[in-house]
Amino acid sequence: MSRLFKLAAVLSVVPAVAFASPVRATVQSSVEGGDIYRVKNITKNVDFIDPAKADACDVLQYKVRIHNPGPTEVLTNVTVQAGFQTAASTKNVSIITMRASNASPSNTSDTATVNLSSAQGLNYVSGSTELLDANGNLIKTLPDGITQAGVSIGNVGVSVNEKRFVQFKEKVNCPTPPVTPPVTPPTPPVTLPAKPVIPVVQGKTTELPNTGPGDVAAVFAGASAFGAAGHYISRRFRRN
């Protein structure tokens, strides 16, 4: 009798186990990867692309997409951080990293490349970081720091309607050409014109050049002195 009771008890449990709902494994959300980081050359009006081209002094805009494909969890405390090489080069590769407190994997990264016509560095444009919605509309301006410790954008929900974009600007260095001081040519020495020598011949009329009142007076003074000397010598000769 006891055996029949035990068998009946076991059979009563089997349907409950057989028809119990299966336990679903929890799948954490993550930031979608892929080609999510691109560059726009604002100066040359070239749309977002990777790789991009630029010259010295060009202004570039970097943009990354943050999409949570689910399946169910909202990504919390999402941060975005961009890294740039510091040395001047003809090829600048930037890496963007998104992190979330509950993402699996915990971070997602991508790179964007800019090929430069000359070896230059890039500098972040202050106040240029913005958070956009799924349609590219501005949600708010983010604080500076995306190229340092990163910036927080809050939570990102599931579905394409909840995706977010972060964009910021970088400027290619403008090298300053060396300034060559002007060369002042030396001042040539001033040479005064020589006064003409006028020979005085006794008994002849000497023509004087038209050299001005001062030179004429000097010539007459010299002629008078020469004439007086001649007259004195003539008188002494006669007395002897």
Short mmCIF file of C-alpha atoms in Angstrom, two decimals, residues 48-168:
data_model
loop_
_atom_site.label_atom_id
_atom_site.label_comp_id
_atom_site.label_asym_id
_atom_site.label_seq_id
_atom_site.Cartn_x
_atom_site.Cartn_y
_atom_site.Cartn_z
CA PHE A 48 31.74 62.51 -43.16
CA ILE A 49 34.13 59.84 -44.40
CA ASP A 50 36.93 57.58 -43.20
CA PRO A 51 39.71 58.09 -44.15
CA ALA A 52 39.57 61.84 -44.81
CA LYS A 53 42.02 64.33 -46.35
CA ALA A 54 43.11 67.71 -45.00
CA ASP A 55 45.65 70.50 -45.36
CA ALA A 56 47.28 72.77 -42.80
CA CYS A 57 44.77 75.12 -41.07
CA ASP A 58 41.71 73.02 -42.06
CA VAL A 59 38.91 72.55 -39.50
CA LEU A 60 37.67 68.97 -39.07
CA GLN A 61 34.58 67.57 -37.36
CA TYR A 62 34.64 64.08 -35.82
CA LYS A 63 31.38 62.19 -35.24
CA VAL A 64 30.61 58.86 -33.52
CA ARG A 65 27.36 56.86 -33.35
CA ILE A 66 26.27 55.28 -30.04
CA HIS A 67 23.61 52.60 -30.62
CA ASN A 68 22.25 50.12 -28.09
CA PRO A 69 20.93 47.09 -30.04
CA GLY A 70 19.56 45.51 -26.85
CA PRO A 71 18.03 43.13 -26.37
CA THR A 72 16.46 44.63 -23.29
CA GLU A 73 18.75 46.60 -21.00
CA VAL A 74 19.25 50.35 -21.11
CA LEU A 75 22.94 51.25 -21.14
CA THR A 76 23.77 53.35 -18.10
CA ASN A 77 26.49 55.92 -17.44
CA VAL A 78 27.76 55.94 -21.01
CA THR A 79 31.01 57.85 -21.58
CA VAL A 80 32.79 58.79 -24.81
CA GLN A 81 36.55 59.35 -25.04
CA ALA A 82 38.66 60.29 -28.09
CA GLY A 83 42.42 59.85 -28.36
CA PHE A 84 44.83 61.56 -30.77
CA GLN A 85 48.51 61.15 -31.49
CA THR A 86 50.59 64.10 -30.32
CA ALA A 87 53.44 64.02 -32.83
CA ALA A 88 53.10 65.87 -36.13
CA SER A 89 52.60 63.48 -39.01
CA THR A 90 51.15 63.18 -42.50
CA LYS A 91 48.73 60.53 -41.14
CA ASN A 92 46.70 61.16 -37.99
CA VAL A 93 44.78 58.22 -36.52
CA SER A 94 42.21 58.92 -33.79
CA ILE A 95 40.59 56.23 -31.62
CA ILE A 96 37.15 56.64 -30.03
CA THR A 97 36.02 54.51 -27.06
CA MET A 98 32.51 54.19 -25.58
CA ARG A 99 31.98 52.67 -22.14
CA ALA A 100 28.89 51.82 -20.08
CA SER A 101 28.52 50.54 -16.53
CA ASN A 102 26.42 47.52 -17.56
CA ALA A 103 27.66 46.89 -21.12
CA SER A 104 29.05 43.53 -22.21
CA PRO A 105 31.68 43.95 -23.48
CA SER A 106 32.31 46.94 -21.26
CA ASN A 107 33.68 49.12 -24.08
CA THR A 108 33.51 49.51 -27.86
CA SER A 109 36.13 51.28 -30.01
CA ASP A 110 36.71 52.45 -33.57
CA THR A 111 39.30 54.56 -35.40
CA ALA A 112 39.18 57.43 -37.89
CA THR A 113 42.11 58.46 -40.10
CA VAL A 114 43.03 61.81 -41.63
CA ASN A 115 45.70 61.95 -44.34
CA LEU A 116 47.46 65.33 -44.30
CA SER A 117 49.28 67.06 -47.15
CA SER A 118 52.11 68.00 -44.76
CA ALA A 119 53.27 66.79 -41.35
CA GLN A 120 50.99 68.55 -38.87
CA GLY A 121 49.36 68.03 -35.48
CA LEU A 122 45.70 68.53 -34.54
CA ASN A 123 44.22 70.61 -31.72
CA TYR A 124 40.79 70.33 -30.10
CA VAL A 125 38.45 73.31 -30.69
CA SER A 126 37.15 74.45 -27.33
CA GLY A 127 33.37 74.34 -26.85
CA SER A 128 32.75 72.18 -29.94
CA THR A 129 31.52 68.91 -28.35
CA GLU A 130 27.80 68.25 -28.90
CA LEU A 131 25.29 65.48 -28.14
CA LEU A 132 22.76 64.78 -30.92
CA ASP A 133 19.63 62.64 -31.07
CA ALA A 134 18.83 59.87 -33.57
CA ASN A 135 17.85 62.45 -36.20
CA GLY A 136 20.96 64.60 -35.76
CA ASN A 137 19.21 67.31 -33.72
CA LEU A 138 21.15 69.01 -30.95
CA ILE A 139 20.31 67.75 -27.46
CA LYS A 140 22.93 69.75 -25.62
CA THR A 141 26.50 71.03 -25.70
CA LEU A 142 28.84 68.83 -23.71
CA PRO A 143 31.75 70.10 -21.60
CA ASP A 144 35.29 70.00 -22.94
CA GLY A 145 37.26 66.91 -22.06
CA ILE A 146 36.40 64.36 -24.73
CA THR A 147 40.08 64.19 -25.75
CA GLN A 148 41.15 63.81 -22.10
CA ALA A 149 39.19 61.72 -19.57
CA GLY A 150 36.09 61.62 -21.76
CA VAL A 151 32.55 63.04 -21.43
CA SER A 152 29.37 61.50 -20.02
CA ILE A 153 26.21 61.36 -22.13
CA GLY A 154 23.96 59.61 -19.59
CA ASN A 155 21.89 56.55 -20.54
CA VAL A 156 21.21 55.10 -23.99
CA GLY A 157 18.00 53.14 -24.49
CA VAL A 158 17.28 50.22 -26.80
CA SER A 159 16.21 50.69 -30.47
CA VAL A 160 17.36 52.88 -33.32
CA ASN A 161 15.16 55.70 -32.09
CA GLU A 162 17.27 55.93 -28.93
CA LYS A 163 20.67 56.03 -30.59
CA ARG A 164 22.89 59.05 -29.98
CA PHE A 165 25.67 60.90 -31.79
CA VAL A 166 28.60 62.81 -30.31
CA GLN A 167 30.54 65.24 -32.49
CA PHE A 168 33.44 67.63 -31.88
#
